[in-house]
mmCIF file with all atom_site columns, C-alpha atoms in Angstrom:
data_model
loop_
_atom_site.group_PDB
_atom_site.id
_atom_site.type_symbol
_atom_site.label_atom_id
_atom_site.label_alt_id
_atom_site.label_comp_id
_atom_site.label_asym_id
_atom_site.label_entity_id
_atom_site.label_seq_id
_atom_site.pdbx_PDB_ins_code
_atom_site.Cartn_x
_atom_site.Cartn_y
_atom_site.Cartn_z
_atom_site.occupancy
_atom_site.B_iso_or_equiv
_atom_site.pdbx_formal_charge
_atom_site.auth_seq_id
_atom_site.auth_comp_id
_atom_site.auth_asym_id
_atom_site.auth_atom_id
_atom_site.pdbx_PDB_model_num
ATOM 1   C CA . MET A 1 1   ? -0.022  0.055   -0.019 1.00 0.00 ? 71  MET A CA 1
ATOM 2   C CA . THR A 1 2   ? 1.378   3.412   -0.922 1.00 0.00 ? 72  THR A CA 1
ATOM 3   C CA . ARG A 1 3   ? 1.915   6.077   1.742  1.00 0.00 ? 73  ARG A CA 1
ATOM 4   C CA . MET A 1 4   ? -1.407  8.072   1.962  1.00 0.00 ? 74  MET A CA 1
ATOM 5   C CA . THR A 1 5   ? -1.368  11.762  1.096  1.00 0.00 ? 75  THR A CA 1
ATOM 6   C CA . THR A 1 6   ? -4.453  12.524  3.158  1.00 0.00 ? 76  THR A CA 1
ATOM 7   C CA . ARG A 1 7   ? -3.883  13.088  6.971  1.00 0.00 ? 77  ARG A CA 1
ATOM 8   C CA . LEU A 1 8   ? -5.977  10.732  9.106  1.00 0.00 ? 78  LEU A CA 1
ATOM 9   C CA . GLY A 1 9   ? -6.599  13.167  12.029 1.00 0.00 ? 79  GLY A CA 1
ATOM 10  C CA . GLY A 1 10  ? -8.803  15.207  9.824  1.00 0.00 ? 80  GLY A CA 1
ATOM 11  C CA . VAL A 1 11  ? -9.791  18.721  10.704 1.00 0.00 ? 81  VAL A CA 1
ATOM 12  C CA . VAL A 1 12  ? -7.046  21.426  10.398 1.00 0.00 ? 82  VAL A CA 1
ATOM 13  C CA . ALA A 1 13  ? -6.189  23.690  7.696  1.00 0.00 ? 83  ALA A CA 1
ATOM 14  C CA . VAL A 1 14  ? -4.217  21.092  5.816  1.00 0.00 ? 84  VAL A CA 1
ATOM 15  C CA . ALA A 1 15  ? -6.929  18.348  6.218  1.00 0.00 ? 85  ALA A CA 1
ATOM 16  C CA . VAL A 1 16  ? -10.496 18.840  5.233  1.00 0.00 ? 86  VAL A CA 1
ATOM 17  C CA . PHE A 1 17  ? -13.196 19.122  7.717  1.00 0.00 ? 87  PHE A CA 1
ATOM 18  C CA . CYS A 1 18  ? -15.637 16.221  7.348  1.00 0.00 ? 88  CYS A CA 1
ATOM 19  C CA . LEU A 1 19  ? -19.299 16.442  8.164  1.00 0.00 ? 89  LEU A CA 1
ATOM 20  C CA . SER A 1 20  ? -22.769 15.191  7.205  1.00 0.00 ? 90  SER A CA 1
ATOM 21  C CA . LEU A 1 21  ? -26.387 15.169  7.975  1.00 0.00 ? 91  LEU A CA 1
ATOM 22  C CA . ALA A 1 22  ? -28.320 12.456  6.114  1.00 0.00 ? 92  ALA A CA 1
ATOM 23  C CA . ALA A 1 23  ? -32.042 13.182  5.994  1.00 0.00 ? 93  ALA A CA 1
ATOM 24  C CA . CYS A 1 24  ? -34.853 11.234  4.494  1.00 0.00 ? 94  CYS A CA 1
ATOM 25  C CA . GLN A 1 25  ? -38.040 12.957  3.465  1.00 0.00 ? 95  GLN A CA 1
ATOM 26  C CA . SER A 1 26  ? -41.226 11.368  2.418  1.00 0.00 ? 96  SER A CA 1
ATOM 27  C CA . GLU A 1 27  ? -43.456 12.835  -0.280 1.00 0.00 ? 97  GLU A CA 1
ATOM 28  C CA . ASP A 1 28  ? -47.244 13.406  0.098  1.00 0.00 ? 98  ASP A CA 1
ATOM 29  C CA . GLU A 1 29  ? -49.449 11.384  -2.127 1.00 0.00 ? 99  GLU A CA 1
ATOM 30  C CA . PRO A 1 30  ? -50.188 13.341  -5.248 1.00 0.00 ? 100 PRO A CA 1
ATOM 31  C CA . SER A 1 31  ? -53.305 15.331  -5.305 1.00 0.00 ? 101 SER A CA 1
ATOM 32  C CA . GLY A 1 32  ? -56.177 14.606  -7.744 1.00 0.00 ? 102 GLY A CA 1
ATOM 33  C CA . LEU A 1 33  ? -55.646 10.797  -7.696 1.00 0.00 ? 103 LEU A CA 1
ATOM 34  C CA . PRO A 1 34  ? -58.442 8.581   -6.099 1.00 0.00 ? 104 PRO A CA 1
ATOM 35  C CA . HIS A 1 35  ? -57.548 6.890   -2.786 1.00 0.00 ? 105 HIS A CA 1
ATOM 36  C CA . VAL A 1 36  ? -57.943 3.277   -2.999 1.00 0.00 ? 106 VAL A CA 1
ATOM 37  C CA . THR A 1 37  ? -58.399 1.226   0.208  1.00 0.00 ? 107 THR A CA 1
ATOM 38  C CA . ASP A 1 38  ? -57.565 -2.467  0.043  1.00 0.00 ? 108 ASP A CA 1
ATOM 39  C CA . PRO A 1 39  ? -60.341 -4.749  1.196  1.00 0.00 ? 109 PRO A CA 1
ATOM 40  C CA . PRO A 1 40  ? -59.779 -6.313  4.673  1.00 0.00 ? 110 PRO A CA 1
ATOM 41  C CA . PRO A 1 41  ? -58.156 -9.669  4.487  1.00 0.00 ? 111 PRO A CA 1
ATOM 42  C CA . SER A 1 42  ? -60.176 -12.872 4.739  1.00 0.00 ? 112 SER A CA 1
ATOM 43  C CA . PRO A 1 43  ? -60.124 -14.464 8.259  1.00 0.00 ? 113 PRO A CA 1
ATOM 44  C CA . THR A 1 44  ? -58.689 -17.561 6.692  1.00 0.00 ? 114 THR A CA 1
ATOM 45  C CA . ALA A 1 45  ? -56.063 -15.716 4.626  1.00 0.00 ? 115 ALA A CA 1
ATOM 46  C CA . SER A 1 46  ? -52.448 -16.545 5.399  1.00 0.00 ? 116 SER A CA 1
ATOM 47  C CA . PRO A 1 47  ? -49.963 -13.534 5.889  1.00 0.00 ? 117 PRO A CA 1
ATOM 48  C CA . SER A 1 48  ? -47.638 -13.245 2.800  1.00 0.00 ? 118 SER A CA 1
ATOM 49  C CA . PRO A 1 49  ? -44.220 -14.606 3.662  1.00 0.00 ? 119 PRO A CA 1
ATOM 50  C CA . SER A 1 50  ? -41.512 -11.979 3.946  1.00 0.00 ? 120 SER A CA 1
ATOM 51  C CA . PRO A 1 51  ? -38.793 -12.176 1.351  1.00 0.00 ? 121 PRO A CA 1
ATOM 52  C CA . SER A 1 52  ? -35.763 -14.263 2.416  1.00 0.00 ? 122 SER A CA 1
ATOM 53  C CA . VAL A 1 53  ? -32.359 -12.840 2.740  1.00 0.00 ? 123 VAL A CA 1
ATOM 54  C CA . ALA A 1 54  ? -29.549 -14.666 0.887  1.00 0.00 ? 124 ALA A CA 1
ATOM 55  C CA . PRO A 1 55  ? -26.957 -16.136 3.089  1.00 0.00 ? 125 PRO A CA 1
ATOM 56  C CA . SER A 1 56  ? -24.245 -14.070 1.253  1.00 0.00 ? 126 SER A CA 1
ATOM 57  C CA . GLU A 1 57  ? -26.112 -10.865 1.962  1.00 0.00 ? 127 GLU A CA 1
ATOM 58  C CA . ALA A 1 58  ? -26.634 -11.769 5.640  1.00 0.00 ? 128 ALA A CA 1
ATOM 59  C CA . ALA A 1 59  ? -22.890 -12.560 6.062  1.00 0.00 ? 129 ALA A CA 1
ATOM 60  C CA . ILE A 1 60  ? -21.911 -9.303  4.383  1.00 0.00 ? 130 ILE A CA 1
ATOM 61  C CA . ALA A 1 61  ? -24.210 -7.319  6.725  1.00 0.00 ? 131 ALA A CA 1
ATOM 62  C CA . GLU A 1 62  ? -22.816 -9.057  9.742  1.00 0.00 ? 132 GLU A CA 1
ATOM 63  C CA . ARG A 1 63  ? -19.145 -8.632  8.756  1.00 0.00 ? 133 ARG A CA 1
ATOM 64  C CA . ALA A 1 64  ? -19.772 -4.901  7.710  1.00 0.00 ? 134 ALA A CA 1
ATOM 65  C CA . ALA A 1 65  ? -21.330 -4.302  11.184 1.00 0.00 ? 135 ALA A CA 1
ATOM 66  C CA . ALA A 1 66  ? -18.287 -5.618  12.770 1.00 0.00 ? 136 ALA A CA 1
ATOM 67  C CA . ALA A 1 67  ? -15.947 -3.585  10.554 1.00 0.00 ? 137 ALA A CA 1
ATOM 68  C CA . GLU A 1 68  ? -18.081 -0.434  11.295 1.00 0.00 ? 138 GLU A CA 1
ATOM 69  C CA . LYS A 1 69  ? -17.779 -0.979  15.004 1.00 0.00 ? 139 LYS A CA 1
ATOM 70  C CA . ARG A 1 70  ? -13.966 -1.042  14.693 1.00 0.00 ? 140 ARG A CA 1
ATOM 71  C CA . TYR A 1 71  ? -14.047 2.126   12.624 1.00 0.00 ? 141 TYR A CA 1
ATOM 72  C CA . ARG A 1 72  ? -16.070 3.851   15.187 1.00 0.00 ? 142 ARG A CA 1
ATOM 73  C CA . GLU A 1 73  ? -13.664 2.771   17.794 1.00 0.00 ? 143 GLU A CA 1
ATOM 74  C CA . TYR A 1 74  ? -10.879 4.289   15.581 1.00 0.00 ? 144 TYR A CA 1
ATOM 75  C CA . ARG A 1 75  ? -12.672 7.545   15.540 1.00 0.00 ? 145 ARG A CA 1
ATOM 76  C CA . GLU A 1 76  ? -13.357 7.684   19.240 1.00 0.00 ? 146 GLU A CA 1
ATOM 77  C CA . ILE A 1 77  ? -9.801  7.068   20.065 1.00 0.00 ? 147 ILE A CA 1
ATOM 78  C CA . THR A 1 78  ? -8.588  9.735   17.562 1.00 0.00 ? 148 THR A CA 1
ATOM 79  C CA . ASN A 1 79  ? -11.120 12.273  18.956 1.00 0.00 ? 149 ASN A CA 1
ATOM 80  C CA . ARG A 1 80  ? -9.978  11.867  22.464 1.00 0.00 ? 150 ARG A CA 1
ATOM 81  C CA . HIS A 1 81  ? -6.315  12.148  21.784 1.00 0.00 ? 151 HIS A CA 1
ATOM 82  C CA . ARG A 1 82  ? -6.934  15.298  19.634 1.00 0.00 ? 152 ARG A CA 1
ATOM 83  C CA . ILE A 1 83  ? -8.990  16.795  22.466 1.00 0.00 ? 153 ILE A CA 1
ATOM 84  C CA . GLU A 1 84  ? -6.368  15.982  25.103 1.00 0.00 ? 154 GLU A CA 1
ATOM 85  C CA . GLY A 1 85  ? -3.439  17.047  22.808 1.00 0.00 ? 155 GLY A CA 1
ATOM 86  C CA . THR A 1 86  ? -1.829  13.600  23.091 1.00 0.00 ? 156 THR A CA 1
ATOM 87  C CA . ARG A 1 87  ? -0.515  11.086  20.548 1.00 0.00 ? 157 ARG A CA 1
ATOM 88  C CA . ALA A 1 88  ? -3.020  8.441   19.140 1.00 0.00 ? 158 ALA A CA 1
ATOM 89  C CA . PHE A 1 89  ? -0.662  5.984   17.484 1.00 0.00 ? 159 PHE A CA 1
ATOM 90  C CA . HIS A 1 90  ? 0.266   3.870   20.570 1.00 0.00 ? 160 HIS A CA 1
ATOM 91  C CA . GLU A 1 91  ? -3.246  3.154   21.445 1.00 0.00 ? 161 GLU A CA 1
ATOM 92  C CA . LEU A 1 92  ? -4.467  2.676   17.852 1.00 0.00 ? 162 LEU A CA 1
ATOM 93  C CA . PHE A 1 93  ? -1.677  0.352   16.949 1.00 0.00 ? 163 PHE A CA 1
ATOM 94  C CA . ASP A 1 94  ? -0.139  -1.371  20.050 1.00 0.00 ? 164 ASP A CA 1
ATOM 95  C CA . GLU A 1 95  ? -3.197  -1.574  22.394 1.00 0.00 ? 165 GLU A CA 1
ATOM 96  C CA . ARG A 1 96  ? -6.147  -1.861  19.972 1.00 0.00 ? 166 ARG A CA 1
ATOM 97  C CA . GLY A 1 97  ? -4.504  -3.308  16.791 1.00 0.00 ? 167 GLY A CA 1
ATOM 98  C CA . LEU A 1 98  ? -6.612  -1.063  14.597 1.00 0.00 ? 168 LEU A CA 1
ATOM 99  C CA . LEU A 1 99  ? -3.872  -0.087  11.974 1.00 0.00 ? 169 LEU A CA 1
ATOM 100 C CA . GLY A 1 100 ? -3.462  -2.661  9.279  1.00 0.00 ? 170 GLY A CA 1
ATOM 101 C CA . GLU A 1 101 ? -0.735  -1.510  6.851  1.00 0.00 ? 171 GLU A CA 1
ATOM 102 C CA . PRO A 1 102 ? 2.606   0.167   7.088  1.00 0.00 ? 172 PRO A CA 1
ATOM 103 C CA . GLY A 1 103 ? 1.443   3.094   5.011  1.00 0.00 ? 173 GLY A CA 1
ATOM 104 C CA . VAL A 1 104 ? -1.324  3.761   7.564  1.00 0.00 ? 174 VAL A CA 1
ATOM 105 C CA . TRP A 1 105 ? 1.145   3.442   10.518 1.00 0.00 ? 175 TRP A CA 1
ATOM 106 C CA . ASP A 1 106 ? 3.373   6.058   8.878  1.00 0.00 ? 176 ASP A CA 1
ATOM 107 C CA . ALA A 1 107 ? 0.401   8.332   8.204  1.00 0.00 ? 177 ALA A CA 1
ATOM 108 C CA . VAL A 1 108 ? -0.962  8.260   11.767 1.00 0.00 ? 178 VAL A CA 1
ATOM 109 C CA . GLU A 1 109 ? 2.598   8.934   13.169 1.00 0.00 ? 179 GLU A CA 1
ATOM 110 C CA . ALA A 1 110 ? 3.128   11.863  10.876 1.00 0.00 ? 180 ALA A CA 1
ATOM 111 C CA . ASP A 1 111 ? -0.269  13.142  11.859 1.00 0.00 ? 181 ASP A CA 1
ATOM 112 C CA . ASP A 1 112 ? 0.601   12.891  15.556 1.00 0.00 ? 182 ASP A CA 1
ATOM 113 C CA . ASP A 1 113 ? 3.845   14.808  14.902 1.00 0.00 ? 183 ASP A CA 1
ATOM 114 C CA . PHE A 1 114 ? 2.055   17.558  12.954 1.00 0.00 ? 184 PHE A CA 1
ATOM 115 C CA . TRP A 1 115 ? -0.441  18.192  15.690 1.00 0.00 ? 185 TRP A CA 1
ATOM 116 C CA . ALA A 1 116 ? 2.407   18.242  18.324 1.00 0.00 ? 186 ALA A CA 1
ATOM 117 C CA . ASP A 1 117 ? 4.657   20.442  16.250 1.00 0.00 ? 187 ASP A CA 1
ATOM 118 C CA . GLN A 1 118 ? 1.860   22.891  15.705 1.00 0.00 ? 188 GLN A CA 1
ATOM 119 C CA . GLY A 1 119 ? 0.686   22.776  19.226 1.00 0.00 ? 189 GLY A CA 1
ATOM 120 C CA . LEU A 1 120 ? -2.890  22.048  18.053 1.00 0.00 ? 190 LEU A CA 1
ATOM 121 C CA . LYS A 1 121 ? -5.884  20.894  20.070 1.00 0.00 ? 191 LYS A CA 1
ATOM 122 C CA . GLN A 1 122 ? -9.369  19.904  19.094 1.00 0.00 ? 192 GLN A CA 1
ATOM 123 C CA . ILE A 1 123 ? -12.426 21.451  20.796 1.00 0.00 ? 193 ILE A CA 1
ATOM 124 C CA . GLY A 1 124 ? -15.594 19.406  20.283 1.00 0.00 ? 194 GLY A CA 1
ATOM 125 C CA . GLN A 1 125 ? -16.343 15.915  19.008 1.00 0.00 ? 195 GLN A CA 1
ATOM 126 C CA . THR A 1 126 ? -16.219 14.871  15.347 1.00 0.00 ? 196 THR A CA 1
ATOM 127 C CA . ARG A 1 127 ? -19.311 12.786  14.905 1.00 0.00 ? 197 ARG A CA 1
ATOM 128 C CA . ILE A 1 128 ? -20.250 10.074  12.599 1.00 0.00 ? 198 ILE A CA 1
ATOM 129 C CA . ALA A 1 129 ? -23.478 11.206  10.986 1.00 0.00 ? 199 ALA A CA 1
ATOM 130 C CA . SER A 1 130 ? -24.011 8.241   8.767  1.00 0.00 ? 200 SER A CA 1
ATOM 131 C CA . VAL A 1 131 ? -22.214 5.151   7.432  1.00 0.00 ? 201 VAL A CA 1
ATOM 132 C CA . LYS A 1 132 ? -23.038 3.416   4.108  1.00 0.00 ? 202 LYS A CA 1
ATOM 133 C CA . VAL A 1 133 ? -21.526 0.192   2.800  1.00 0.00 ? 203 VAL A CA 1
ATOM 134 C CA . THR A 1 134 ? -20.512 0.718   -0.795 1.00 0.00 ? 204 THR A CA 1
ATOM 135 C CA . GLY A 1 135 ? -18.546 -2.557  -1.378 1.00 0.00 ? 205 GLY A CA 1
ATOM 136 C CA . TYR A 1 136 ? -17.281 -5.837  -0.003 1.00 0.00 ? 206 TYR A CA 1
ATOM 137 C CA . ASP A 1 137 ? -14.194 -7.669  -1.488 1.00 0.00 ? 207 ASP A CA 1
ATOM 138 C CA . GLY A 1 138 ? -13.801 -11.379 -0.570 1.00 0.00 ? 208 GLY A CA 1
ATOM 139 C CA . ASP A 1 139 ? -16.074 -14.468 -0.117 1.00 0.00 ? 209 ASP A CA 1
ATOM 140 C CA . PRO A 1 140 ? -18.544 -13.477 2.681  1.00 0.00 ? 210 PRO A CA 1
ATOM 141 C CA . LEU A 1 141 ? -19.219 -17.108 3.341  1.00 0.00 ? 211 LEU A CA 1
ATOM 142 C CA . ALA A 1 142 ? -15.616 -18.019 3.922  1.00 0.00 ? 212 ALA A CA 1
ATOM 143 C CA . ASP A 1 143 ? -14.659 -19.140 7.360  1.00 0.00 ? 213 ASP A CA 1
ATOM 144 C CA . GLY A 1 144 ? -12.138 -16.363 7.887  1.00 0.00 ? 214 GLY A CA 1
ATOM 145 C CA . ILE A 1 145 ? -11.894 -12.605 6.995  1.00 0.00 ? 215 ILE A CA 1
ATOM 146 C CA . GLY A 1 146 ? -8.189  -12.503 6.125  1.00 0.00 ? 216 GLY A CA 1
ATOM 147 C CA . GLY A 1 147 ? -7.753  -10.135 3.115  1.00 0.00 ? 217 GLY A CA 1
ATOM 148 C CA . HIS A 1 148 ? -11.427 -9.184  2.893  1.00 0.00 ? 218 HIS A CA 1
ATOM 149 C CA . ARG A 1 149 ? -12.159 -5.447  2.573  1.00 0.00 ? 219 ARG A CA 1
ATOM 150 C CA . VAL A 1 150 ? -15.237 -3.531  3.476  1.00 0.00 ? 220 VAL A CA 1
ATOM 151 C CA . LYS A 1 151 ? -15.755 -0.301  1.859  1.00 0.00 ? 221 LYS A CA 1
ATOM 152 C CA . PHE A 1 152 ? -17.793 2.571   3.436  1.00 0.00 ? 222 PHE A CA 1
ATOM 153 C CA . ALA A 1 153 ? -18.957 6.143   2.622  1.00 0.00 ? 223 ALA A CA 1
ATOM 154 C CA . VAL A 1 154 ? -18.847 7.866   5.968  1.00 0.00 ? 224 VAL A CA 1
ATOM 155 C CA . CYS A 1 155 ? -20.410 11.249  6.654  1.00 0.00 ? 225 CYS A CA 1
ATOM 156 C CA . LEU A 1 156 ? -18.355 13.055  9.255  1.00 0.00 ? 226 LEU A CA 1
ATOM 157 C CA . ASP A 1 157 ? -19.910 15.913  11.105 1.00 0.00 ? 227 ASP A CA 1
ATOM 158 C CA . ASN A 1 158 ? -17.568 18.692  12.406 1.00 0.00 ? 228 ASN A CA 1
ATOM 159 C CA . SER A 1 159 ? -20.179 21.259  12.883 1.00 0.00 ? 229 SER A CA 1
ATOM 160 C CA . GLU A 1 160 ? -19.348 21.616  16.490 1.00 0.00 ? 230 GLU A CA 1
ATOM 161 C CA . VAL A 1 161 ? -15.555 21.343  16.204 1.00 0.00 ? 231 VAL A CA 1
ATOM 162 C CA . ASP A 1 162 ? -12.733 23.783  16.172 1.00 0.00 ? 232 ASP A CA 1
ATOM 163 C CA . ILE A 1 163 ? -8.992  23.273  16.010 1.00 0.00 ? 233 ILE A CA 1
ATOM 164 C CA . VAL A 1 164 ? -7.045  25.901  18.080 1.00 0.00 ? 234 VAL A CA 1
ATOM 165 C CA . ARG A 1 165 ? -3.401  26.803  18.304 1.00 0.00 ? 235 ARG A CA 1
ATOM 166 C CA . GLU A 1 166 ? -1.440  27.337  21.492 1.00 0.00 ? 236 GLU A CA 1
ATOM 167 C CA . ASP A 1 167 ? -2.439  31.035  21.436 1.00 0.00 ? 237 ASP A CA 1
ATOM 168 C CA . GLY A 1 168 ? -6.090  30.091  21.164 1.00 0.00 ? 238 GLY A CA 1
ATOM 169 C CA . THR A 1 169 ? -6.584  31.221  17.491 1.00 0.00 ? 239 THR A CA 1
ATOM 170 C CA . SER A 1 170 ? -8.488  28.857  15.142 1.00 0.00 ? 240 SER A CA 1
ATOM 171 C CA . ALA A 1 171 ? -6.401  26.866  12.599 1.00 0.00 ? 241 ALA A CA 1
ATOM 172 C CA . VAL A 1 172 ? -9.593  26.015  10.502 1.00 0.00 ? 242 VAL A CA 1
ATOM 173 C CA . LYS A 1 173 ? -9.898  27.711  7.231  1.00 0.00 ? 243 LYS A CA 1
ATOM 174 C CA . LYS A 1 174 ? -12.892 29.996  6.804  1.00 0.00 ? 244 LYS A CA 1
ATOM 175 C CA . GLY A 1 175 ? -15.459 28.511  4.569  1.00 0.00 ? 245 GLY A CA 1
ATOM 176 C CA . GLN A 1 176 ? -14.187 25.077  4.886  1.00 0.00 ? 246 GLN A CA 1
ATOM 177 C CA . PRO A 1 177 ? -16.922 22.409  4.640  1.00 0.00 ? 247 PRO A CA 1
ATOM 178 C CA . ARG A 1 178 ? -18.200 21.137  7.960  1.00 0.00 ? 248 ARG A CA 1
ATOM 179 C CA . ARG A 1 179 ? -19.997 17.977  6.572  1.00 0.00 ? 249 ARG A CA 1
ATOM 180 C CA . THR A 1 180 ? -17.988 15.841  4.264  1.00 0.00 ? 250 THR A CA 1
ATOM 181 C CA . ILE A 1 181 ? -17.990 12.264  2.906  1.00 0.00 ? 251 ILE A CA 1
ATOM 182 C CA . VAL A 1 182 ? -14.824 10.151  3.726  1.00 0.00 ? 252 VAL A CA 1
ATOM 183 C CA . LYS A 1 183 ? -14.212 6.958   1.854  1.00 0.00 ? 253 LYS A CA 1
ATOM 184 C CA . VAL A 1 184 ? -13.089 4.277   4.437  1.00 0.00 ? 254 VAL A CA 1
ATOM 185 C CA . VAL A 1 185 ? -11.675 0.913   3.769  1.00 0.00 ? 255 VAL A CA 1
ATOM 186 C CA . MET A 1 186 ? -11.517 -1.548  6.526  1.00 0.00 ? 256 MET A CA 1
ATOM 187 C CA . GLN A 1 187 ? -9.516  -4.789  5.917  1.00 0.00 ? 257 GLN A CA 1
ATOM 188 C CA . GLY A 1 188 ? -9.984  -8.197  7.714  1.00 0.00 ? 258 GLY A CA 1
ATOM 189 C CA . GLN A 1 189 ? -6.822  -9.893  9.154  1.00 0.00 ? 259 GLN A CA 1
ATOM 190 C CA . GLU A 1 190 ? -6.104  -13.688 9.557  1.00 0.00 ? 260 GLU A CA 1
ATOM 191 C CA . ASP A 1 191 ? -6.502  -13.271 13.314 1.00 0.00 ? 261 ASP A CA 1
ATOM 192 C CA . GLY A 1 192 ? -10.124 -12.032 12.784 1.00 0.00 ? 262 GLY A CA 1
ATOM 193 C CA . ARG A 1 193 ? -9.410  -8.201  13.394 1.00 0.00 ? 263 ARG A CA 1
ATOM 194 C CA . TRP A 1 194 ? -10.828 -5.514  11.251 1.00 0.00 ? 264 TRP A CA 1
ATOM 195 C CA . THR A 1 195 ? -8.130  -2.788  10.721 1.00 0.00 ? 265 THR A CA 1
ATOM 196 C CA . ALA A 1 196 ? -8.223  0.700   9.302  1.00 0.00 ? 266 ALA A CA 1
ATOM 197 C CA . ASN A 1 197 ? -6.449  0.518   5.802  1.00 0.00 ? 267 ASN A CA 1
ATOM 198 C CA . GLU A 1 198 ? -7.499  3.609   3.918  1.00 0.00 ? 268 GLU A CA 1
ATOM 199 C CA . PHE A 1 199 ? -9.162  7.035   4.332  1.00 0.00 ? 269 PHE A CA 1
ATOM 200 C CA . LYS A 1 200 ? -9.791  9.354   1.634  1.00 0.00 ? 270 LYS A CA 1
ATOM 201 C CA . THR A 1 201 ? -11.528 12.657  2.150  1.00 0.00 ? 271 THR A CA 1
ATOM 202 C CA . THR A 1 202 ? -13.770 13.827  -0.748 1.00 0.00 ? 272 THR A CA 1
ATOM 203 C CA . ASP A 1 203 ? -15.152 17.257  -1.617 1.00 0.00 ? 273 ASP A CA 1
ATOM 204 C CA . LYS A 1 204 ? -18.610 15.943  -1.309 1.00 0.00 ? 274 LYS A CA 1
ATOM 205 C CA . GLU A 1 205 ? -20.716 17.659  1.384  1.00 0.00 ? 275 GLU A CA 1
ATOM 206 C CA . CYS A 1 206 ? -23.452 15.527  3.022  1.00 0.00 ? 276 CYS A CA 1
#
């Protein structure tokens, strides 16, 4: 894996604020159309069977949920260290085993160095507004998850976040998007762990 150019810490002037608010809105029934009421079911009628879910789809959903849980753990740890002004790498890598590739290790360490060198601290929590599974690589019915990859489109919400320098001034660029989609790849390891393998900030607001 090549070294990532996007910083993983994610919200200073050199890294794009990520944020999102996903909303669903139902539409009213069009006017002018007759309203049809279905007749009541016969007392002897059997309920229609619900459509079954294919085993592969169920397996993908289960494994994606496990990978998402690990990603949320990654975000929680990163948030805490940025707020406290401490380094995240040791906990992410050594204690939780959340970093999967040397390129990710290097990027997280470089991000720690940047925040420390600039004397930056985060105020407020980066929140996960929504997570959507966009792909799954590997046989979901296989016994293990080694080499499998779950791809997510994550909507990060930084509407209540600021990044401040030691003198208290903000390091966030004016007009920087507060809700942004981040493409996330979590990879399965032979020992059953899901690890963070790739983060790519997009310019898409959500």
